[in-house]
Amino acid sequence: SSQSINPSYGYLWWLNGKSNFMIPGAQIVFPGPLVPNAPADMFAAMGASDQRAYVIPSKNMVVIRMGDASDPANPTFAVSGFDNEMWAKINAVIQ
């Protein structure tokens, strides 16, 4: 992490596996990793409309997600339940 305010964010990348995280526009600290179903060493670029670039060094893997927002009511929300659901499905085939 490049700063102490949000240990799950640094240098424009989201970092999984940290003890807590904050989301843009809120001053609330959420306990636990950013995406509980994703590998702890995952880091990700997370953009509007659920555009994603996940990097997982331990798996020698990169996952790119492009498409419409999974939650049209919140298309610019950086972190969404979509990430955890998607990683549950990915884990079923990589483990």
Short mmCIF file of C-alpha atoms in Angstrom, two decimals, residues 19-62:
data_model
loop_
_atom_site.label_atom_id
_atom_site.label_comp_id
_atom_site.label_asym_id
_atom_site.label_seq_id
_atom_site.Cartn_x
_atom_site.Cartn_y
_atom_site.Cartn_z
CA SER A 19 -7.00 -6.50 7.11
CA ASN A 20 -9.57 -3.89 5.98
CA PHE A 21 -10.57 -1.59 3.14
CA MET A 22 -12.46 1.61 2.35
CA ILE A 23 -14.52 2.40 -0.74
CA PRO A 24 -14.51 5.64 -2.73
CA GLY A 25 -16.80 8.33 -1.38
CA ALA A 26 -17.29 6.77 2.06
CA GLN A 27 -15.40 7.22 5.31
CA ILE A 28 -16.34 3.73 6.53
CA VAL A 29 -13.69 1.08 7.19
CA PHE A 30 -14.83 -2.42 6.21
CA PRO A 31 -13.09 -5.33 7.98
CA GLY A 32 -11.53 -8.17 6.02
CA PRO A 33 -10.13 -8.54 2.52
CA LEU A 34 -11.47 -6.60 -0.43
CA VAL A 35 -12.64 -9.75 -2.28
CA PRO A 36 -12.80 -12.66 0.20
CA ASN A 37 -13.13 -15.34 -2.50
CA ALA A 38 -10.09 -14.09 -4.45
CA PRO A 39 -6.50 -15.12 -3.69
CA ALA A 40 -4.88 -12.97 -1.01
CA ASP A 41 -2.10 -11.85 -3.35
CA MET A 42 -4.52 -10.55 -6.00
CA PHE A 43 -4.29 -6.92 -7.01
CA ALA A 44 -6.67 -5.27 -9.43
CA ALA A 45 -7.50 -2.25 -11.51
CA MET A 46 -11.21 -1.65 -10.89
CA GLY A 47 -13.03 0.82 -13.07
CA ALA A 48 -16.53 2.03 -13.78
CA SER A 49 -19.16 -0.45 -14.97
CA ASP A 50 -17.27 -3.35 -13.38
CA GLN A 51 -14.37 -3.12 -15.83
CA ARG A 52 -11.61 -5.19 -14.21
CA ALA A 53 -8.02 -6.30 -14.61
CA TYR A 54 -7.13 -8.82 -11.88
CA VAL A 55 -3.52 -9.96 -11.42
CA ILE A 56 -2.77 -13.06 -9.32
CA PRO A 57 0.99 -13.68 -9.06
CA SER A 58 0.66 -16.99 -7.14
CA LYS A 59 -1.43 -18.47 -9.97
CA ASN A 60 0.57 -16.83 -12.79
CA MET A 61 -2.80 -15.54 -13.96
CA VAL A 62 -4.44 -12.36 -15.26
#
